[in-house]
């Protein structure tokens, strides 16, 4: 019994162990998978992108770029300005070099100075003004948009940056002697030294004296009209204009007298007259209305032109656009109208129907043409056979004065050519002469080398063959080799001399620009085989950028841009000195 009971207990224990073992085997993979899942690292899922962080990164990038640009631009600006302000040492005058005398400091003379390599010559500049005047912006000075100092550049600023010393003499040239190659000049300044007149000799002379105002011998123009030629003219016009406003504001002034004082007449429908009329209109609209509200609506502007239309150098489309803009601005245009006389308080006009009309006015601005200066007229009179033009001196295709031996050149408004008397023409002529004088200097150097070689060939050719103790040396062979080398060098220089040819001057028209007021400008630009005509606000921005880039120095660009910004923020100054 016990044995059977034990046996049965063992069987029960075995069946239990088998049953529990099956459970253990069946659960082992699950435990293993759980352990593996616990041991395998869970992948990190990045959080969704935050749009604010991207915007913050973009702002940080822009901020860093802005800071770098500001500091870099400021450093570059300071470096360039200080470099221009402190020029380095220059080569002294060389007695062996030829003397080049330049008369004038306008567009032609200044362009020549900038392009000329002064190391080739001893350069002397003679001009009654010791500065260059940027004349296209002169109407802006007349109404106070720009400061007078902003559009002038000292001539010595240009000459001090040349390789060789350039003598700048503030004096007026009185006489040119083409036979003896001398020029006489006089100091006309208020303070003079012990010597105020002298004569110097030149090898080359460039006449760039410009022109003076043409009055056509009309009575009263010199006495009563304001000109628009020099810096002093613009300052005088500004004073006269402000005088008219203040006198019209005087208590008890009659209505007829107020109407007369506030009538401004501009004579000349070229770019100068058009731009001055536009600048006057802007001054009235932007400033006079604010500070003279009782007079603003009474000011009248009249433009007088003898030709059938204004701006004859522009296309018909732009002429019509200008006339329509002036009509909107209430600027009266009188074409086919001639000025017969200018009086103290009026201007006498010949109308298109030949009738004579006297128009009361407070100010007359004369911008109607140029004529040669006295020194130009005297130079023409000394060469009567070759010089027969009354408009100025006649020059050939190389800008050499006709009737001279190639020692005198003339550029700019003092010449009588087929080109219009514009700053663009004078500037290109000056740059051409700068390149031409470099070629002349190269040819002179080649001729000098050629003369030295010719003398050396003569010396070697006349040298006798001397006996020598060295049996391996033949003196005749040595002489022949030397002659061969010298002749070869001579032929090489002759070829270079023949290749150095001076091409004639060719004018390349870059287009015409004019400001017509109300922040509008017109542009007639060459494009492909035709012209591109444009007008409006965008052209006005182009006009400003073109003039800003044409200025000769960083100093002028900075001053002009600053003046434009000041006027935009604070307006023009209406005080009168």
XYZ file of C-alpha atoms in Angstrom:
577
model
C 0.000 0.000 0.000
C 2.712 2.430 0.886
C 4.613 1.461 -2.168
C 1.570 2.135 -4.379
C 0.931 5.430 -2.610
C 4.520 6.582 -3.167
C 4.402 5.549 -6.773
C 1.239 7.508 -7.337
C 2.713 10.580 -5.615
C 5.753 10.425 -7.900
C 3.488 10.242 -10.947
C 1.535 13.287 -9.801
C 4.749 15.201 -9.183
C 6.056 14.250 -12.622
C 2.862 15.342 -14.357
C 2.934 18.657 -12.511
C 6.559 19.273 -13.435
C 5.790 18.484 -17.058
C 2.830 20.856 -17.020
C 4.750 23.701 -15.365
C 7.756 23.085 -17.646
C 5.545 23.498 -20.723
C 4.361 26.839 -19.357
C 7.928 27.832 -18.689
C 9.002 26.946 -22.229
C 6.002 28.707 -23.738
C 6.632 31.925 -21.779
C 10.403 32.048 -22.397
C 10.175 33.746 -25.876
C 7.875 36.418 -24.491
C 10.279 37.167 -21.671
C 13.140 37.175 -24.149
C 11.290 39.598 -26.409
C 10.483 41.831 -23.453
C 14.116 41.824 -22.412
C 15.205 42.639 -25.959
C 12.681 45.440 -26.143
C 13.938 46.760 -22.832
C 17.573 46.532 -23.952
C 17.015 48.082 -27.488
C 17.186 51.935 -27.232
C 14.065 53.778 -28.297
C 14.726 56.033 -31.324
C 14.534 59.777 -30.524
C 11.914 61.510 -32.620
C 12.789 65.255 -33.156
C 10.114 67.699 -32.170
C 8.229 69.413 -34.985
C 9.994 72.477 -36.482
C 9.090 75.776 -34.881
C 8.490 78.506 -37.489
C 9.497 81.163 -34.963
C 12.982 79.658 -34.659
C 13.455 79.781 -38.443
C 12.391 83.423 -38.534
C 14.734 84.136 -35.627
C 17.628 82.509 -37.510
C 16.846 84.541 -40.609
C 16.761 87.765 -38.599
C 20.051 86.893 -36.951
C 21.616 86.241 -40.374
C 20.290 89.531 -41.754
C 21.406 91.382 -38.639
C 24.935 90.018 -38.833
C 25.099 90.843 -42.557
C 23.841 94.368 -41.914
C 26.377 94.982 -39.163
C 29.223 93.621 -41.293
C 28.086 95.742 -44.258
C 27.822 98.921 -42.179
C 31.191 98.495 -40.516
C 32.857 97.339 -43.737
C 31.356 100.168 -45.766
C 32.293 102.731 -43.138
C 35.856 101.439 -42.990
C 36.161 101.472 -46.799
C 34.674 104.970 -46.970
C 37.072 106.242 -44.319
C 40.039 104.611 -46.043
C 39.243 106.082 -49.449
C 38.512 109.539 -48.048
C 41.742 109.632 -46.063
C 43.719 108.312 -49.021
C 42.318 111.084 -51.206
C 42.944 113.654 -48.515
C 46.592 112.721 -47.991
C 48.263 112.199 -51.393
C 51.756 110.769 -51.535
C 54.986 112.337 -52.762
C 55.347 113.391 -56.390
C 58.180 113.483 -58.875
C 59.810 116.927 -59.208
C 59.798 118.936 -62.421
C 62.233 117.568 -64.997
C 64.045 120.121 -67.201
C 64.512 117.425 -69.847
C 60.724 117.033 -70.247
C 58.592 119.217 -72.476
C 56.287 121.838 -70.967
C 52.545 121.387 -71.410
C 50.427 124.449 -70.538
C 46.666 124.041 -70.006
C 44.483 127.157 -70.073
C 41.262 126.699 -68.086
C 39.783 124.455 -65.413
C 36.439 123.478 -66.931
C 35.169 120.186 -68.288
C 37.772 119.810 -71.017
C 40.783 120.839 -68.931
C 39.753 118.752 -65.909
C 39.098 115.662 -68.026
C 42.531 116.126 -69.616
C 44.197 116.417 -66.203
C 42.544 113.230 -64.956
C 43.599 111.151 -67.973
C 47.045 112.704 -68.511
C 50.191 110.913 -67.382
C 52.050 113.847 -65.849
C 55.279 111.831 -65.660
C 55.770 112.528 -69.390
C 55.581 116.348 -69.160
C 56.058 119.386 -66.992
C 52.418 120.437 -66.692
C 51.262 123.989 -65.905
C 47.574 124.870 -65.351
C 46.559 128.524 -65.731
C 42.990 129.492 -64.843
C 41.232 132.429 -63.131
C 39.397 129.816 -61.020
C 41.290 127.319 -58.894
C 38.400 124.831 -59.003
C 36.259 122.761 -61.346
C 32.530 123.583 -61.448
C 29.965 120.848 -62.130
C 27.737 123.056 -64.303
C 24.788 120.637 -64.869
C 23.788 121.072 -61.216
C 24.104 124.862 -61.232
C 20.282 125.401 -61.394
C 19.986 123.372 -58.181
C 22.345 125.820 -56.465
C 20.283 128.774 -57.714
C 17.228 127.669 -55.693
C 19.064 126.351 -52.641
C 18.690 122.628 -53.347
C 22.474 122.221 -53.273
C 25.174 124.115 -51.453
C 27.625 125.971 -53.742
C 30.577 124.117 -52.238
C 29.039 120.751 -53.052
C 29.526 121.043 -56.818
C 33.045 122.459 -56.964
C 36.273 120.469 -56.850
C 39.625 122.180 -56.196
C 41.991 121.814 -59.149
C 44.846 121.066 -56.767
C 42.926 118.034 -55.509
C 43.301 116.547 -58.986
C 46.857 117.688 -59.638
C 48.176 116.492 -56.252
C 47.222 112.927 -57.167
C 49.357 112.893 -60.318
C 52.766 111.211 -60.616
C 54.730 114.399 -61.311
C 54.249 117.822 -59.762
C 51.743 119.990 -61.623
C 51.969 123.788 -61.269
C 48.571 125.429 -60.698
C 48.474 129.197 -61.262
C 45.340 131.179 -60.445
C 45.521 133.843 -63.149
C 43.806 134.908 -66.360
C 45.550 134.273 -69.658
C 45.747 137.507 -71.629
C 47.719 136.643 -74.747
C 48.993 133.617 -76.642
C 51.890 134.023 -79.073
C 51.801 131.071 -81.506
C 55.027 132.149 -83.207
C 57.292 132.359 -80.151
C 55.200 129.774 -78.274
C 54.599 131.901 -75.196
C 51.552 132.709 -73.055
C 51.117 135.849 -70.945
C 48.861 135.809 -67.881
C 47.855 138.225 -65.117
C 46.805 137.823 -61.486
C 43.345 139.363 -61.126
C 42.741 138.465 -57.474
C 41.957 141.055 -54.811
C 45.310 140.583 -53.057
C 48.363 140.644 -55.296
C 52.080 140.299 -54.734
C 54.968 142.240 -56.152
C 54.613 140.447 -59.511
C 51.134 140.143 -60.989
C 51.903 139.527 -64.679
C 54.427 137.299 -66.419
C 55.098 135.280 -69.576
C 56.179 131.645 -69.856
C 57.151 129.459 -72.771
C 55.420 126.239 -73.766
C 56.096 123.250 -75.988
C 52.439 122.265 -76.107
C 49.462 124.475 -75.298
C 45.878 123.333 -74.714
C 43.307 126.095 -74.979
C 40.288 125.118 -72.866
C 39.109 128.569 -71.784
C 35.440 127.903 -72.525
C 33.047 130.643 -73.571
C 31.169 133.567 -72.078
C 27.516 134.562 -72.185
C 26.171 135.628 -75.561
C 23.917 138.678 -75.207
C 23.440 139.327 -78.961
C 24.001 143.024 -78.141
C 20.464 143.252 -76.771
C 20.092 146.381 -74.619
C 19.857 145.839 -70.885
C 20.908 142.172 -70.755
C 24.211 142.793 -68.980
C 22.727 145.415 -66.678
C 19.469 143.795 -65.572
C 19.522 140.042 -66.280
C 20.872 137.212 -64.140
C 23.106 134.718 -65.919
C 23.501 130.987 -65.294
C 27.134 130.383 -66.288
C 29.284 130.594 -63.172
C 28.843 129.853 -59.486
C 28.506 133.551 -58.659
C 25.633 133.786 -61.166
C 23.629 131.106 -59.351
C 24.215 132.780 -55.983
C 23.165 136.159 -57.396
C 19.987 134.693 -58.884
C 19.077 133.193 -55.522
C 19.493 136.580 -53.839
C 17.413 138.370 -56.481
C 14.638 135.789 -56.256
C 14.443 136.083 -52.467
C 14.508 139.903 -52.802
C 11.456 139.716 -55.053
C 9.587 137.612 -52.476
C 10.499 139.862 -49.549
C 9.705 143.054 -51.472
C 6.333 141.637 -52.482
C 5.650 140.965 -48.784
C 6.316 144.590 -47.844
C 3.227 146.262 -46.285
C 1.181 148.525 -48.537
C 2.483 147.083 -51.814
C -0.028 147.514 -54.629
C -1.530 144.506 -56.371
C 0.090 145.502 -59.677
C 3.504 145.789 -58.063
C 3.133 142.447 -56.284
C 2.171 140.844 -59.577
C 5.239 142.360 -61.253
C 7.667 141.339 -58.501
C 6.414 137.754 -58.542
C 6.728 137.292 -62.311
C 9.946 135.386 -63.154
C 11.105 135.207 -66.776
C 13.645 132.637 -68.012
C 15.119 133.308 -71.464
C 16.403 130.220 -73.294
C 14.696 126.908 -73.965
C 17.805 124.728 -73.778
C 18.597 122.272 -70.957
C 19.772 125.074 -68.635
C 16.586 127.118 -69.016
C 14.356 124.048 -68.730
C 16.085 122.724 -65.606
C 16.080 126.148 -63.962
C 12.347 126.509 -64.590
C 11.757 123.062 -63.110
C 13.859 123.828 -60.044
C 12.018 127.124 -59.501
C 8.687 125.302 -59.697
C 9.840 122.780 -57.067
C 11.008 125.608 -54.813
C 7.596 127.269 -55.069
C 5.652 124.073 -54.431
C 7.808 122.605 -51.669
C 8.914 125.669 -49.701
C 7.401 129.008 -50.763
C 3.901 127.672 -50.141
C 4.890 126.844 -46.574
C 6.779 130.020 -45.644
C 5.048 132.559 -47.916
C 1.463 131.265 -48.026
C 0.104 134.703 -48.930
C 2.338 134.836 -52.043
C 2.504 131.220 -53.195
C -0.419 131.371 -55.585
C 0.726 134.647 -57.139
C 4.180 133.610 -58.410
C 4.309 133.147 -62.192
C 7.014 131.512 -64.330
C 7.464 132.268 -68.035
C 9.942 130.583 -70.378
C 10.882 132.498 -73.552
C 12.426 130.721 -76.558
C 13.148 132.173 -80.008
C 13.024 128.774 -81.765
C 9.781 126.976 -82.645
C 10.212 124.536 -79.733
C 12.205 124.015 -76.561
C 14.957 121.398 -76.189
C 15.758 121.043 -79.911
C 18.318 118.307 -79.184
C 15.617 115.980 -77.783
C 13.053 113.892 -79.657
C 9.597 115.239 -80.507
C 8.031 112.853 -78.028
C 10.061 114.243 -75.120
C 9.495 117.847 -76.232
C 5.740 117.276 -76.117
C 6.070 115.575 -72.717
C 8.038 118.538 -71.346
C 5.539 121.064 -72.653
C 2.609 119.130 -71.166
C 4.416 118.841 -67.811
C 5.112 122.585 -67.786
C 1.474 123.257 -68.609
C 0.402 121.155 -65.607
C 2.921 123.031 -63.475
C 1.505 126.366 -64.730
C 4.791 127.359 -66.395
C 4.038 129.426 -69.494
C 6.142 128.658 -72.590
C 6.478 131.371 -75.253
C 8.114 129.922 -78.381
C 8.984 131.913 -81.523
C 9.366 134.876 -79.182
C 12.437 137.109 -79.163
C 13.728 139.441 -76.468
C 14.274 142.929 -77.819
C 15.226 144.723 -74.605
C 15.443 144.135 -70.862
C 14.547 147.039 -68.616
C 14.790 147.474 -64.876
C 11.218 146.347 -64.234
C 10.143 144.709 -67.489
C 11.201 142.779 -70.566
C 10.314 143.798 -74.112
C 9.283 140.850 -76.304
C 8.680 140.420 -80.014
C 5.758 138.022 -80.266
C 5.296 135.397 -83.038
C 3.077 137.841 -84.954
C 5.935 140.422 -84.893
C 4.090 142.602 -82.416
C 6.050 144.211 -79.563
C 4.898 143.598 -76.007
C 6.376 144.918 -72.770
C 5.929 142.437 -69.930
C 6.451 143.574 -66.302
C 8.637 141.205 -64.266
C 10.700 141.076 -61.126
C 13.568 138.886 -62.376
C 14.980 137.847 -65.759
C 17.383 134.901 -66.062
C 19.386 134.805 -69.304
C 20.396 131.334 -70.539
C 20.413 131.918 -74.271
C 23.825 131.132 -75.723
C 27.630 131.442 -75.655
C 30.279 133.441 -77.487
C 34.117 133.241 -77.591
C 36.183 134.953 -74.927
C 38.553 137.788 -75.770
C 41.679 135.603 -75.657
C 40.036 133.236 -78.161
C 39.106 136.113 -80.462
C 42.667 137.493 -80.292
C 44.130 134.080 -81.114
C 41.859 133.767 -84.141
C 42.897 137.250 -85.306
C 46.593 136.269 -85.219
C 45.969 133.445 -87.722
C 43.715 135.085 -90.312
C 44.528 132.689 -93.158
C 43.660 129.494 -91.289
C 41.147 130.813 -88.731
C 37.972 132.117 -90.356
C 35.320 130.940 -87.880
C 33.566 133.491 -85.670
C 32.153 130.951 -83.228
C 35.609 129.990 -81.956
C 38.936 128.530 -83.023
C 38.993 126.026 -85.885
C 40.678 122.687 -85.165
C 41.491 119.646 -87.276
C 40.590 116.010 -86.625
C 43.389 115.761 -84.029
C 42.057 118.875 -82.210
C 45.135 120.811 -83.317
C 44.676 124.509 -83.960
C 44.652 125.136 -87.697
C 47.502 127.358 -88.845
C 49.959 126.236 -86.164
C 52.769 123.706 -86.234
C 50.916 121.248 -84.012
C 51.940 122.921 -80.760
C 48.487 124.344 -79.888
C 45.351 122.287 -79.237
C 41.847 123.488 -78.403
C 38.913 121.711 -76.748
C 35.520 122.583 -75.325
C 33.290 125.582 -75.926
C 36.103 127.746 -77.318
C 36.228 125.629 -80.500
C 34.120 125.917 -83.643
C 33.193 122.326 -84.500
C 30.127 120.436 -85.655
C 29.534 119.195 -82.104
C 27.184 120.883 -79.667
C 28.921 122.975 -76.980
C 28.127 120.573 -74.141
C 30.031 119.236 -71.151
C 29.895 115.747 -72.650
C 31.783 116.839 -75.774
C 34.435 118.755 -73.811
C 34.947 115.834 -71.421
C 35.518 113.350 -74.251
C 37.870 115.779 -76.010
C 39.934 116.170 -72.835
C 40.177 112.403 -72.335
C 41.212 112.014 -75.982
C 44.001 114.577 -75.597
C 45.221 112.762 -72.476
C 45.652 109.565 -74.483
C 47.128 111.435 -77.433
C 49.781 113.153 -75.313
C 50.787 109.744 -73.969
C 51.303 108.575 -77.557
C 53.256 111.736 -78.380
C 55.527 111.113 -75.396
C 56.069 107.522 -76.525
C 56.922 108.663 -80.044
C 59.360 111.238 -78.670
C 61.035 108.553 -76.579
C 61.302 106.228 -79.601
C 62.762 109.029 -81.722
C 65.332 109.720 -79.015
C 66.307 106.054 -78.922
C 66.491 106.058 -82.729
C 68.834 109.060 -82.732
C 71.069 107.404 -80.142
C 71.273 104.228 -82.248
C 72.033 106.190 -85.411
C 74.905 107.971 -83.648
C 76.175 104.644 -82.327
C 76.042 103.136 -85.836
C 78.078 106.051 -87.199
C 80.673 105.697 -84.466
C 81.058 101.935 -84.952
C 81.083 102.270 -88.745
C 83.851 104.907 -88.637
C 85.938 102.968 -86.147
C 89.061 101.468 -87.835
C 89.862 97.822 -87.498
C 92.802 97.632 -85.089
C 95.170 94.641 -85.112
C 95.048 92.330 -82.142
C 97.469 89.733 -80.743
C 94.687 87.204 -80.327
C 94.758 85.047 -83.464
C 91.291 83.672 -82.681
C 89.658 87.149 -82.815
C 88.887 88.910 -86.068
C 88.272 92.642 -85.467
C 86.362 93.042 -88.713
C 83.970 90.273 -87.686
C 83.444 91.898 -84.273
C 82.679 95.239 -85.922
C 80.245 93.602 -88.314
C 78.447 91.887 -85.448
C 78.122 95.165 -83.543
C 76.767 96.920 -86.621
C 74.336 94.097 -87.216
C 72.990 94.305 -83.670
C 72.661 98.098 -83.825
C 70.929 98.005 -87.201
C 68.562 95.315 -85.944
C 67.671 97.428 -82.886
C 67.172 100.447 -85.136
C 64.799 98.547 -87.400
C 62.838 97.290 -84.409
C 62.384 100.822 -83.068
C 61.399 102.078 -86.531
C 58.690 99.436 -86.672
C 57.402 100.486 -83.249
C 57.483 104.109 -84.350
C 55.431 103.335 -87.432
C 52.891 101.404 -85.372
C 52.398 104.317 -82.955
C 49.775 106.193 -84.922
C 47.422 108.818 -83.516
C 43.816 108.229 -84.479
C 41.450 111.171 -85.054
C 38.994 112.295 -82.387
C 35.576 110.671 -82.603
C 32.704 111.843 -80.427
C 30.444 109.159 -78.985
C 27.090 110.553 -77.909
C 26.002 109.020 -74.605
C 22.554 110.594 -74.531
C 20.876 113.711 -73.167
C 19.271 114.293 -69.778
C 17.190 117.148 -68.397
C 15.201 117.747 -65.224
C 11.746 119.255 -65.826
C 10.486 119.661 -62.240
C 7.878 117.852 -60.143
C 10.399 115.025 -59.626
C 10.285 114.214 -63.339
C 13.106 114.076 -65.848
C 13.546 113.207 -69.515
C 16.253 111.075 -71.114
C 17.109 110.584 -74.781
C 19.609 107.717 -74.828
C 21.190 105.817 -77.723
C 20.013 102.217 -77.828
C 21.003 99.649 -80.459
C 20.671 101.521 -83.775
C 18.143 104.042 -82.502
C 17.250 106.124 -79.467
C 15.447 105.278 -76.257
C 13.205 108.077 -75.012
C 12.010 108.071 -71.425
C 10.371 110.498 -69.024
C 8.848 110.492 -65.564
C 9.697 109.545 -61.995
C 11.944 106.589 -62.865
C 13.904 108.767 -65.282
C 14.263 111.335 -62.510
C 15.930 108.705 -60.297
C 18.175 107.750 -63.217
C 19.004 111.436 -63.749
C 20.103 111.780 -60.149
C 22.162 108.590 -60.158
C 23.819 109.551 -63.471
C 24.850 112.981 -62.204
C 25.975 111.524 -58.896
C 28.240 109.028 -60.634
C 29.613 111.706 -62.990
C 30.946 113.821 -60.132
C 34.735 113.696 -60.000
C 35.356 112.694 -56.385
C 33.920 110.855 -53.401
C 33.815 114.167 -51.561
C 31.460 115.753 -54.106
C 29.232 112.679 -54.261
C 28.889 112.649 -50.491
C 28.134 116.382 -50.266
C 25.552 116.319 -53.064
C 23.796 113.228 -51.676
C 23.754 114.809 -48.210
C 22.261 118.042 -49.592
C 19.508 116.102 -51.351
C 18.730 114.282 -48.115
C 18.664 117.525 -46.108
C 16.268 119.156 -48.551
C 14.023 116.101 -48.454
C 13.894 116.219 -44.650
C 14.016 119.938 -43.840
C 13.305 121.749 -47.096
C 15.285 124.554 -48.741
C 16.651 127.502 -46.848
C 14.669 130.705 -47.518
C 16.965 133.046 -45.595
C 18.820 135.705 -47.569
C 22.393 136.691 -46.757
